[in-house]
Short mmCIF file of C-alpha atoms and ligand atoms in Angstrom, two decimals:
data_model
loop_
_atom_site.label_atom_id
_atom_site.label_comp_id
_atom_site.label_asym_id
_atom_site.label_seq_id
_atom_site.Cartn_x
_atom_site.Cartn_y
_atom_site.Cartn_z
CA MET A 1054 125.03 184.94 196.79
CA ALA A 1055 123.12 181.72 196.81
CA LEU A 1056 120.06 181.57 199.03
CA LYS A 1057 120.76 179.02 201.77
CA VAL A 1058 117.82 176.75 202.52
CA LEU A 1059 117.66 173.98 205.12
CA SER A 1060 115.30 171.21 204.00
CA VAL A 1061 114.03 169.25 207.02
CA THR A 1062 112.78 165.84 206.05
CA SER A 1063 112.40 162.35 207.44
CA GLU A 1064 113.14 160.70 204.08
CA ALA A 1065 115.18 161.44 200.96
CA VAL A 1066 116.25 159.21 198.09
CA PRO A 1067 118.59 157.45 197.75
CA LEU A 1068 119.23 157.28 201.50
CA ILE A 1069 115.87 156.33 202.98
CA LYS A 1070 112.45 155.95 201.37
CA THR A 1071 109.00 154.76 202.40
CA GLY A 1072 107.05 156.82 199.87
CA GLY A 1073 106.87 159.78 197.54
CA LEU A 1074 108.15 162.26 200.12
CA ALA A 1075 111.58 160.71 199.67
CA ASP A 1076 111.54 161.25 195.89
CA VAL A 1077 110.62 164.90 196.30
CA ALA A 1078 112.96 165.76 199.18
CA GLY A 1079 115.76 163.92 197.37
CA ALA A 1080 115.16 165.85 194.15
CA LEU A 1081 114.75 169.36 195.58
CA PRO A 1082 118.46 170.22 195.98
CA ALA A 1083 119.22 169.61 192.29
CA ALA A 1084 115.92 171.23 191.26
CA LEU A 1085 116.74 174.43 193.14
CA ALA A 1086 120.43 174.74 192.28
CA PRO A 1087 119.85 176.31 188.82
CA HIS A 1088 117.84 179.03 190.57
CA GLY A 1089 120.65 180.15 192.85
CA VAL A 1090 119.34 178.25 195.87
CA GLU A 1091 121.65 175.96 197.85
CA VAL A 1092 119.58 173.34 199.64
CA THR A 1093 121.10 171.50 202.60
CA THR A 1094 119.13 168.41 203.60
CA LEU A 1095 118.70 167.51 207.29
CA LEU A 1096 117.82 163.85 207.94
CA PRO A 1097 117.50 161.72 211.09
CA GLY A 1098 120.40 159.33 211.59
CA TYR A 1099 118.52 156.07 211.03
CA PRO A 1100 120.86 153.07 210.61
CA ALA A 1101 120.21 153.06 206.84
CA VAL A 1102 121.34 156.68 206.61
CA MET A 1103 124.33 156.29 208.94
CA GLN A 1104 125.63 153.36 206.88
CA THR A 1105 125.87 155.52 203.78
CA LEU A 1106 128.03 158.19 205.38
CA LYS A 1107 131.62 157.87 204.29
CA ARG A 1108 133.98 159.07 207.01
CA PRO A 1109 131.32 161.10 208.84
CA ARG A 1110 132.51 164.33 210.39
CA ALA A 1111 130.84 165.61 213.58
CA ILE A 1112 130.40 169.34 213.20
CA PHE A 1113 128.30 170.05 216.26
CA ALA A 1114 127.06 168.31 219.40
CA TRP A 1115 124.11 168.92 221.72
CA ASN A 1116 124.46 167.78 225.34
CA SER A 1117 120.71 167.74 225.56
CA LEU A 1118 118.48 167.96 222.53
CA LEU A 1119 115.05 167.58 224.12
CA GLY A 1120 116.69 165.46 226.76
CA THR A 1121 118.95 163.32 224.61
CA SER A 1122 122.50 163.71 223.40
CA ALA A 1123 122.96 164.27 219.70
CA ARG A 1124 125.61 165.07 217.14
CA LEU A 1125 125.39 166.64 213.76
CA LEU A 1126 127.28 164.84 211.01
CA ALA A 1127 128.16 166.36 207.67
CA GLY A 1128 127.91 164.40 204.45
CA LYS A 1129 126.94 164.75 200.81
CA LEU A 1130 123.96 163.61 198.77
CA ALA A 1131 124.55 161.60 195.59
CA GLY A 1132 124.58 164.79 193.54
CA GLY A 1133 127.19 166.33 195.84
CA GLN A 1134 124.76 168.65 197.64
CA PRO A 1135 125.28 169.20 201.37
CA LEU A 1136 123.69 166.77 203.82
CA LEU A 1137 123.37 167.02 207.59
CA VAL A 1138 122.52 163.93 209.62
CA LEU A 1139 121.16 164.17 213.15
CA ASP A 1140 122.92 161.36 214.97
CA ALA A 1141 120.88 160.78 218.13
CA PRO A 1142 121.25 157.05 218.86
CA ALA A 1143 118.60 157.01 221.59
CA LEU A 1144 116.06 158.20 219.01
CA TYR A 1145 117.08 156.69 215.69
CA ALA A 1146 119.55 153.82 216.13
CA ARG A 1147 117.06 150.97 216.07
CA GLU A 1148 115.93 148.23 213.73
CA GLY A 1149 112.57 148.64 212.03
CA ALA A 1150 111.11 151.25 209.72
CA PRO A 1151 111.44 155.03 210.11
CA TYR A 1152 108.08 155.40 211.88
CA THR A 1153 107.18 151.90 212.99
CA ASP A 1154 108.68 148.90 214.76
CA ALA A 1155 109.06 145.41 213.29
CA ALA A 1156 105.42 144.66 214.18
CA GLY A 1157 104.27 147.70 212.21
CA LEU A 1158 103.29 149.73 215.29
CA ASP A 1159 104.21 153.41 215.57
CA TRP A 1160 107.28 154.00 217.74
CA GLY A 1161 105.96 155.26 221.09
CA ASP A 1162 108.44 158.13 221.15
CA ASN A 1163 107.75 159.45 217.65
CA TRP A 1164 106.82 162.81 219.18
CA GLN A 1165 110.33 163.11 220.59
CA ARG A 1166 112.09 161.68 217.54
CA PHE A 1167 110.58 164.29 215.24
CA ALA A 1168 110.32 167.19 217.68
CA ALA A 1169 114.07 166.75 218.17
CA LEU A 1170 114.51 166.96 214.39
CA GLY A 1171 112.57 170.24 214.39
CA ARG A 1172 114.49 171.61 217.38
CA ALA A 1173 117.78 170.74 215.71
CA ALA A 1174 116.64 172.41 212.48
CA ALA A 1175 115.71 175.63 214.29
CA ASP A 1176 119.08 175.64 216.08
CA ILE A 1177 121.01 175.01 212.89
CA ALA A 1178 119.12 177.61 210.86
CA GLY A 1179 119.46 180.15 213.66
CA GLY A 1180 123.23 179.79 213.70
CA VAL A 1181 124.18 177.28 216.39
CA MET A 1182 127.15 176.22 214.27
CA VAL A 1183 130.02 178.66 214.33
CA LYS A 1184 132.81 178.61 211.76
CA ARG A 1185 135.85 180.87 212.18
CA GLY A 1186 133.95 182.94 214.72
CA LYS A 1187 130.96 183.38 212.43
CA ALA A 1188 127.51 181.86 213.03
CA GLN A 1189 126.46 179.71 210.06
CA ARG A 1190 122.87 180.78 209.56
CA PHE A 1191 120.37 179.73 206.92
CA ASP A 1192 118.10 182.09 205.00
CA LEU A 1193 115.07 179.82 205.18
CA VAL A 1194 113.85 176.49 206.53
CA HIS A 1195 111.74 174.19 204.35
CA ALA A 1196 109.98 171.56 206.47
CA HIS A 1197 108.21 168.52 205.06
CA ASP A 1198 105.08 166.89 206.50
CA TRP A 1199 104.39 166.32 210.21
CA GLN A 1200 107.87 164.95 210.76
CA GLY A 1201 109.36 168.36 209.91
CA GLY A 1202 106.42 170.31 211.34
CA MET A 1203 108.01 171.37 214.63
CA ALA A 1204 110.76 173.34 212.92
CA PRO A 1205 108.48 176.31 212.07
CA ALA A 1206 107.01 176.17 215.60
CA TYR A 1207 110.44 176.35 217.25
CA LEU A 1208 111.49 179.13 214.88
CA GLN A 1209 108.39 181.03 215.91
CA PHE A 1210 108.22 180.39 219.66
CA ALA A 1211 111.76 179.54 220.70
CA PRO A 1212 114.27 180.52 218.02
CA PHE A 1213 117.93 179.89 218.70
CA GLY A 1214 119.52 183.24 219.51
CA GLY A 1215 116.18 184.87 220.37
CA ASP A 1216 114.55 187.18 217.86
CA GLU A 1217 117.89 187.55 216.09
CA GLY A 1218 117.58 183.91 215.15
CA LYS A 1219 114.16 184.14 213.57
CA VAL A 1220 114.40 182.54 210.16
CA PRO A 1221 111.43 182.34 207.76
CA SER A 1222 109.99 178.92 207.03
CA VAL A 1223 107.88 177.00 204.55
CA ILE A 1224 106.09 173.73 205.21
CA THR A 1225 105.02 171.34 202.46
CA ILE A 1226 102.10 168.99 202.95
CA HIS A 1227 102.77 165.75 201.12
CA ASN A 1228 99.89 164.00 202.85
CA MET A 1229 97.28 165.60 205.10
CA ALA A 1230 96.23 162.18 206.42
CA PHE A 1231 99.29 161.95 208.66
CA GLN A 1232 99.09 164.67 211.28
CA GLY A 1233 101.52 163.53 213.98
CA TRP A 1234 99.08 163.86 216.90
CA PHE A 1235 100.22 163.10 220.45
CA ASN A 1236 98.80 163.39 223.96
CA ALA A 1237 98.93 166.66 225.89
CA GLU A 1238 101.53 165.10 228.27
CA VAL A 1239 104.23 165.62 225.66
CA PHE A 1240 103.77 169.40 225.59
CA PRO A 1241 105.89 170.25 228.67
CA ARG A 1242 108.70 168.14 227.22
CA LEU A 1243 108.89 170.09 223.96
CA GLY A 1244 110.71 173.01 225.55
CA LEU A 1245 108.23 175.56 224.26
CA PRO A 1246 106.80 178.54 226.15
CA ASP A 1247 103.22 178.29 227.43
CA ALA A 1248 102.13 180.63 224.64
CA ALA A 1249 102.67 177.75 222.20
CA TRP A 1250 99.79 175.86 223.81
CA SER A 1251 97.25 177.79 221.77
CA LEU A 1252 95.18 178.01 218.64
CA ASP A 1253 98.14 179.61 216.85
CA GLY A 1254 100.61 177.18 218.36
CA VAL A 1255 100.94 173.44 218.56
CA GLU A 1256 97.74 172.55 220.43
CA TYR A 1257 95.21 170.53 218.46
CA HIS A 1258 92.14 168.81 219.87
CA GLY A 1259 93.55 168.73 223.37
CA GLY A 1260 96.91 167.32 222.31
CA VAL A 1261 99.86 168.29 220.14
CA SER A 1262 99.85 167.94 216.35
CA LEU A 1263 103.22 168.30 214.71
CA LEU A 1264 101.63 168.95 211.32
CA LYS A 1265 99.34 171.62 212.76
CA ALA A 1266 102.35 173.17 214.52
CA GLY A 1267 103.98 173.61 211.13
CA LEU A 1268 100.86 174.77 209.28
CA ALA A 1269 100.10 177.42 211.89
CA ASN A 1270 103.64 178.76 212.19
CA ALA A 1271 105.34 178.54 208.81
CA ASP A 1272 105.41 181.74 206.77
CA ALA A 1273 104.02 179.84 203.81
CA VAL A 1274 102.32 176.50 203.34
CA THR A 1275 102.69 174.56 200.14
CA THR A 1276 101.22 171.34 198.94
CA VAL A 1277 102.11 169.31 195.93
CA SER A 1278 99.41 170.17 193.38
CA PRO A 1279 97.04 173.07 192.75
CA THR A 1280 93.95 170.84 192.96
CA TYR A 1281 94.96 169.36 196.33
CA ALA A 1282 95.64 172.91 197.58
CA ARG A 1283 91.96 173.63 196.82
CA GLU A 1284 90.66 170.28 198.05
CA ILE A 1285 92.18 170.61 201.53
CA ARG A 1286 89.91 173.59 202.14
CA SER A 1287 87.05 171.05 202.47
CA ASN A 1288 86.51 168.71 205.40
CA THR A 1289 86.74 165.60 203.20
CA PHE A 1290 90.31 166.36 202.20
CA GLY A 1291 91.35 168.75 204.99
CA MET A 1292 90.78 165.99 207.54
CA GLY A 1293 90.08 168.45 210.34
CA LEU A 1294 92.72 171.00 209.35
CA GLU A 1295 90.58 172.67 206.65
CA GLY A 1296 89.75 175.62 208.92
CA LEU A 1297 93.43 176.37 209.42
CA ILE A 1298 94.12 176.02 205.70
CA ILE A 1299 91.32 178.45 204.90
CA ALA A 1300 92.60 180.83 207.58
CA ARG A 1301 96.09 180.77 206.02
CA GLY A 1302 94.48 182.23 202.86
CA ASN A 1303 96.97 183.33 200.24
CA SER A 1304 99.88 181.83 202.13
CA VAL A 1305 98.84 178.41 200.82
CA HIS A 1306 100.32 177.43 197.44
CA GLY A 1307 100.00 174.38 195.21
CA ILE A 1308 103.29 173.54 193.48
CA LEU A 1309 103.26 170.37 191.42
CA ASN A 1310 105.96 167.78 192.09
CA GLY A 1311 108.43 167.16 189.32
CA ILE A 1312 110.20 163.92 188.51
CA ASP A 1313 113.89 163.19 188.29
CA SER A 1314 114.23 162.75 184.56
CA ASP A 1315 117.71 161.25 184.91
CA SER A 1316 116.50 158.28 186.97
CA TRP A 1317 113.21 158.04 185.07
CA ASN A 1318 114.19 158.06 181.42
CA PRO A 1319 113.11 155.06 179.29
CA GLY A 1320 115.76 155.96 176.72
CA ASP A 1321 118.48 155.30 179.28
CA ASP A 1322 117.21 153.10 182.07
CA PRO A 1323 119.48 150.23 183.14
CA ALA A 1324 116.50 148.41 184.70
CA LEU A 1325 114.85 147.83 181.29
CA SER A 1326 115.45 144.95 178.88
CA ALA A 1327 115.07 147.39 176.00
CA ALA A 1328 115.56 151.14 176.04
CA TYR A 1329 113.11 153.14 173.92
CA THR A 1330 111.88 156.64 173.20
CA ARG A 1331 108.60 157.89 171.78
CA ARG A 1332 110.13 157.46 168.32
CA THR A 1333 111.04 153.83 168.96
CA LEU A 1334 107.96 152.73 170.88
CA ASP A 1335 107.88 149.38 169.09
CA LYS A 1336 110.90 148.30 171.15
CA ARG A 1337 108.72 148.42 174.27
CA ILE A 1338 107.29 145.00 173.49
CA ALA A 1339 110.52 143.35 174.71
CA ASN A 1340 109.91 144.85 178.15
CA LYS A 1341 106.31 143.62 178.14
CA ARG A 1342 107.42 140.08 177.31
CA ALA A 1343 110.06 140.23 180.06
CA LEU A 1344 107.49 141.45 182.57
CA GLU A 1345 105.05 138.69 181.68
CA ALA A 1346 107.82 136.16 182.17
CA GLU A 1347 108.91 137.70 185.46
CA PHE A 1348 105.39 137.40 186.88
CA GLY A 1349 104.62 134.04 185.23
CA LEU A 1350 101.83 135.46 183.08
CA ASP A 1351 100.68 134.01 179.77
CA GLU A 1352 102.07 135.87 176.81
CA SER A 1353 99.34 137.92 175.18
CA ASP A 1354 98.80 140.96 173.02
CA GLY A 1355 95.95 142.10 175.27
CA PRO A 1356 96.40 145.03 177.66
CA LEU A 1357 98.70 144.52 180.62
CA PHE A 1358 97.81 146.74 183.58
CA VAL A 1359 100.28 147.51 186.35
CA ALA A 1360 99.92 148.94 189.85
CA ILE A 1361 102.86 150.14 191.97
CA THR A 1362 101.69 151.40 195.29
CA ARG A 1363 101.46 151.44 199.03
CA LEU A 1364 98.54 149.10 199.79
CA THR A 1365 96.23 151.48 201.62
CA TRP A 1366 92.71 152.84 201.60
CA GLN A 1367 94.08 156.15 200.27
CA LYS A 1368 95.24 154.36 197.14
CA GLY A 1369 91.87 152.61 196.60
CA MET A 1370 93.53 149.24 197.01
CA ASP A 1371 90.42 147.80 198.68
CA VAL A 1372 88.49 148.25 195.40
CA LEU A 1373 91.12 146.70 193.16
CA PRO A 1374 90.63 143.09 194.41
CA GLU A 1375 86.87 143.47 193.86
CA VAL A 1376 87.34 144.46 190.24
CA LEU A 1377 89.92 141.79 189.33
CA ASP A 1378 87.39 139.32 187.88
CA HIS A 1379 86.00 142.06 185.66
CA LEU A 1380 89.49 143.14 184.54
CA VAL A 1381 90.33 139.57 183.51
CA GLY A 1382 86.86 139.07 182.00
CA ILE A 1383 87.39 141.89 179.50
CA GLY A 1384 90.75 140.51 178.40
CA GLY A 1385 93.01 142.43 180.73
CA ARG A 1386 95.90 141.20 182.85
CA LEU A 1387 97.45 142.81 185.89
CA VAL A 1388 100.78 142.82 187.68
CA LEU A 1389 100.94 144.53 191.04
CA LEU A 1390 103.86 145.54 193.25
CA GLY A 1391 103.11 146.87 196.69
CA SER A 1392 103.06 146.45 200.41
CA GLY A 1393 101.09 147.81 203.31
CA ASP A 1394 97.84 146.78 204.95
CA PRO A 1395 98.03 142.99 205.55
CA HIS A 1396 94.31 142.56 204.70
CA LEU A 1397 94.84 144.16 201.32
CA GLU A 1398 98.00 142.12 200.75
CA HIS A 1399 95.95 138.95 201.35
CA ALA A 1400 93.01 140.04 199.23
CA LEU A 1401 95.29 140.80 196.29
CA SER A 1402 97.33 137.64 196.67
CA ARG A 1403 94.09 135.62 196.75
CA GLY A 1404 93.00 137.41 193.57
CA ALA A 1405 96.24 136.41 191.87
CA ALA A 1406 95.76 132.79 192.96
CA ARG A 1407 92.27 132.85 191.37
CA HIS A 1408 93.68 134.03 188.04
CA PRO A 1409 96.90 132.16 187.34
CA GLY A 1410 98.60 133.40 184.20
CA ARG A 1411 96.49 136.55 184.24
CA VAL A 1412 97.22 138.29 187.53
CA GLY A 1413 100.57 138.48 189.30
CA VAL A 1414 101.16 140.06 192.69
CA ARG A 1415 104.49 140.83 194.31
CA ILE A 1416 104.29 141.91 197.94
CA GLY A 1417 107.29 144.02 198.83
CA TYR A 1418 109.26 147.03 197.79
CA ASP A 1419 111.48 146.88 194.72
CA GLU A 1420 112.69 150.02 192.99
CA ALA A 1421 114.16 148.29 189.90
CA LEU A 1422 111.02 146.20 189.40
CA SER A 1423 108.93 149.37 189.54
CA HIS A 1424 110.95 150.66 186.57
CA ARG A 1425 110.49 147.40 184.66
CA MET A 1426 106.74 147.60 185.25
CA GLN A 1427 106.51 151.18 183.96
CA GLY A 1428 108.61 150.15 180.96
CA GLY A 1429 106.63 147.01 180.11
CA GLY A 1430 103.06 147.63 181.26
CA ASP A 1431 100.48 149.14 178.94
CA ALA A 1432 98.58 151.13 181.56
CA ILE A 1433 99.07 151.99 185.22
CA LEU A 1434 96.06 151.90 187.54
CA ILE A 1435 95.84 154.61 190.20
CA PRO A 1436 92.40 154.57 191.84
CA SER A 1437 93.32 156.92 194.71
CA ARG A 1438 90.64 158.37 196.98
CA PHE A 1439 92.91 161.36 197.50
CA GLU A 1440 96.28 162.06 195.97
CA PRO A 1441 98.20 165.20 196.91
CA CYS A 1442 100.26 164.88 193.72
CA GLY A 1443 101.15 161.31 192.86
CA LEU A 1444 104.38 160.37 191.16
CA THR A 1445 103.60 157.02 189.58
CA GLN A 1446 101.29 158.61 186.99
CA LEU A 1447 104.15 160.98 186.06
CA TYR A 1448 106.53 158.04 185.68
CA GLY A 1449 103.80 156.30 183.65
CA LEU A 1450 103.49 159.30 181.32
CA ALA A 1451 107.24 159.40 180.79
CA TYR A 1452 107.33 155.66 180.04
CA GLY A 1453 104.30 155.38 177.75
CA CYS A 1454 102.49 153.36 180.43
CA VAL A 1455 99.14 155.10 180.14
CA PRO A 1456 97.78 156.35 183.49
CA VAL A 1457 94.24 155.33 184.43
CA VAL A 1458 93.50 157.57 187.40
CA ALA A 1459 90.84 158.82 189.77
CA ARG A 1460 90.09 162.50 189.11
CA THR A 1461 91.52 163.93 192.35
CA GLY A 1462 94.44 166.04 193.54
CA GLY A 1463 97.54 165.92 191.39
CA LEU A 1464 96.07 163.10 189.29
CA ALA A 1465 93.46 165.57 188.04
CA ASP A 1466 96.19 168.13 187.29
CA THR A 1467 98.58 165.94 185.33
CA VAL A 1468 96.51 163.57 183.18
CA ILE A 1469 94.33 164.66 180.23
CA ASP A 1470 91.34 162.35 180.00
CA ALA A 1471 90.77 160.66 176.65
CA ASN A 1472 87.28 162.09 176.30
CA PRO A 1473 85.93 162.72 172.79
CA ALA A 1474 87.12 166.35 172.77
CA ALA A 1475 90.65 165.48 173.85
CA LEU A 1476 90.80 162.59 171.38
CA ALA A 1477 89.60 164.87 168.57
CA ALA A 1478 92.15 167.51 169.54
CA GLY A 1479 94.84 164.82 169.79
CA CYS A 1480 95.92 165.81 173.29
CA ALA A 1481 94.72 162.97 175.54
CA THR A 1482 97.31 161.40 177.83
CA GLY A 1483 95.29 158.93 179.92
CA VAL A 1484 91.96 157.97 181.42
CA GLN A 1485 90.30 159.67 184.38
CA PHE A 1486 87.27 158.53 186.34
CA ASP A 1487 85.20 159.97 189.16
CA GLY A 1488 84.66 158.23 192.47
CA VAL A 1489 86.52 155.17 193.69
CA ASN A 1490 84.11 152.25 193.67
CA TYR A 1491 83.48 149.07 191.70
CA ASP A 1492 81.30 150.70 189.01
CA SER A 1493 83.56 153.66 188.30
CA LEU A 1494 86.69 151.54 188.13
CA ALA A 1495 85.05 148.85 186.00
CA ALA A 1496 83.79 151.53 183.58
CA ALA A 1497 87.27 153.07 183.39
CA LEU A 1498 88.76 149.64 182.63
CA ASN A 1499 86.20 149.11 179.85
CA ARG A 1500 87.08 152.47 178.35
CA THR A 1501 90.81 151.76 178.59
CA VAL A 1502 90.54 148.33 176.97
CA ALA A 1503 88.48 149.79 174.10
CA LEU A 1504 91.06 152.54 173.57
CA TYR A 1505 93.87 150.01 173.71
CA HIS A 1506 92.37 148.09 170.81
CA ASP A 1507 92.27 151.29 168.71
CA ARG A 1508 95.99 151.03 168.04
CA GLU A 1509 96.33 154.44 166.42
CA ALA A 1510 94.54 156.27 169.24
CA TRP A 1511 96.49 154.35 171.88
CA GLU A 1512 99.86 155.13 170.37
CA ARG A 1513 98.90 158.78 170.17
CA ILE A 1514 97.98 158.77 173.86
CA GLN A 1515 101.28 157.13 174.77
CA LYS A 1516 103.29 159.60 172.70
CA ASN A 1517 101.41 162.60 174.07
CA GLY A 1518 102.27 161.48 177.58
CA MET A 1519 105.91 160.94 176.70
CA LYS A 1520 106.09 164.47 175.31
CA CYS A 1521 104.89 166.05 178.58
CA ASP A 1522 107.53 167.85 180.58
CA PHE A 1523 107.04 167.01 184.24
CA SER A 1524 110.67 167.58 185.08
CA TRP A 1525 111.52 169.89 188.00
CA LYS A 1526 112.14 172.85 185.67
CA ALA A 1527 108.93 174.78 186.33
CA SER A 1528 108.40 173.61 189.91
CA GLY A 1529 111.98 174.35 190.92
CA ALA A 1530 111.47 177.91 189.70
CA ALA A 1531 108.18 178.15 191.62
CA TYR A 1532 109.82 177.10 194.92
CA ALA A 1533 112.71 179.51 194.31
CA ASP A 1534 110.26 182.38 193.71
CA LEU A 1535 108.40 181.52 196.90
CA TYR A 1536 111.61 181.36 198.97
CA ARG A 1537 112.71 184.73 197.60
CA SER A 1538 109.35 186.33 198.37
CA LEU A 1539 109.82 185.30 202.01
CA THR A 1540 113.43 186.36 202.40
CA ALA A 1541 113.37 189.68 200.52
N1 ADQ B 2082 106.25 148.49 196.42
C1 ADQ B 2082 106.94 149.45 195.82
N2 ADQ B 2082 108.11 149.17 195.24
C2 ADQ B 2082 108.83 150.15 194.63
N3 ADQ B 2082 108.45 151.43 194.59
C3 ADQ B 2082 107.28 151.75 195.16
C4 ADQ B 2082 106.46 150.80 195.80
N4 ADQ B 2082 105.37 151.41 196.28
C5 ADQ B 2082 105.49 152.71 195.96
N5 ADQ B 2082 106.65 152.92 195.29
C6 ADQ B 2082 107.21 154.18 194.85
O1 ADQ B 2082 107.02 155.12 195.92
C7 ADQ B 2082 106.65 156.37 195.38
C8 ADQ B 2082 105.23 156.69 195.80
O2 ADQ B 2082 104.89 157.94 195.30
P1 ADQ B 2082 103.44 158.57 195.49
O3 ADQ B 2082 103.48 159.91 194.86
O4 ADQ B 2082 102.43 157.57 195.09
O5 ADQ B 2082 103.54 158.80 197.02
P2 ADQ B 2082 102.99 158.58 198.45
O6 ADQ B 2082 101.55 158.36 198.52
O7 ADQ B 2082 103.91 157.62 199.08
O8 ADQ B 2082 103.39 160.05 198.95
C9 ADQ B 2082 102.81 161.31 199.22
O9 ADQ B 2082 103.81 162.28 198.85
C10 ADQ B 2082 104.07 162.34 197.46
C11 ADQ B 2082 105.20 163.34 197.27
O10 ADQ B 2082 104.78 164.67 197.46
C12 ADQ B 2082 102.83 162.74 196.69
O11 ADQ B 2082 103.11 162.69 195.30
C13 ADQ B 2082 101.68 161.77 197.02
O12 ADQ B 2082 100.50 162.22 196.40
C14 ADQ B 2082 101.50 161.66 198.52
O13 ADQ B 2082 100.47 160.75 198.88
C15 ADQ B 2082 106.84 156.26 193.89
O14 ADQ B 2082 108.17 156.59 193.57
C16 ADQ B 2082 106.58 154.77 193.61
O15 ADQ B 2082 107.18 154.32 192.42
#
């Protein structure tokens, strides 16, 4: 019998995406299926999600889910896997982004929007739905980030059906920086017993943290790379939650993200002008020319850097504008696609205006363009200050767009620096540097440009990256093993 897992997430491709969480939550069902695990995804009913439901079927209704009426709709993901959508119009039927309004401010009722998601998950997993007289329970709940964090807390402190309904849970940290902290006033409205207002419960610094609620109460905690799993034991990366991570000891696991090798395959990618494999790398040049044209850059055989990113401090995007003059000075060019902090958007756009024909910036979000950039750029810049896993370096490896990365988190775990030993052994896949500041990034750019001009070495690096297997094969098996260890 397949193990039935309920994945509780606020994003999943292709339905709704603001970042990497969506890629991972969207890929998990297919990644787990070969291991005898049936993953059902539970998503909030944002307008973007509701629109995709074809003939939605209501399979359950709450009169009051934390004070609001809600229905559960059944649907299917693109791959045919089961999807549940929490249709609670008072919480989700609004214009704007999943977490913020049109002005970019957090929705004031985010505590309720995502506590309701957790409450619904605990009810569903505990068997609130009854089919032919039989409660439809799940074997395990897998919650993601702070938005899913209340599910383990409800399963622990207020399971549906009492102790009978206790279902084991896992929480995955995709980003420790977002902790879902709210004032103490929300506690009485969560429907939890007083015992939950405690060190082992949801209380955190005099308020409620949805992420802490999950970390303290899930049976296992995972994060998305082994290095980040170690880093979050320190205060720099743990961001206040390091003590709890240390206390959870061996229940904390680092499982690397995989990539969806069907959507990210340069040999068969409809977004590219020219498909190619590592055996036909010479065809890549057509994509580079197309990218230059798309961004209005001068045609050149020099290195073309790309960056595809949320524009935030995490991603080191405050350092990139500072280093632009240097990048251009050593013969490089850059095309950037991203959105986020308005100050960073301006700084980068100003940089592009200073270097016409050499630097192109597109502010916005564009999935197909991100593919064209991986397929036409020579190297992808990822100067993150912290990076739980990172996906764009994995896409870069698959596309022969050599990753130039800060040595942190999953970037440290997935890229082999082209140091003399790795070059001699013929196993380098990219460039790593330590510390995110002008000097370190400028030095990494110098090293990359020098490598680029050694055509033989560069091609070797590209091909090594393209040979790497960062599909979900190994990580799917690791999640399945973890689930089984908790349900045995
Ligand atoms: N403007 C744009 N246009 C088109 N596509 C864009 C884009 N900006 C970003 N993207 C895409 O969004 C995704 C971002 O992935 P990252 O791994 O960098 O995640 P992020 O920091 O959002 O997520 C967190 O969760 C993920 C998943 O666990 C971790 O890998 C990561 O380290 C952690 O910070 C990639 O698919 C990228 O191509």
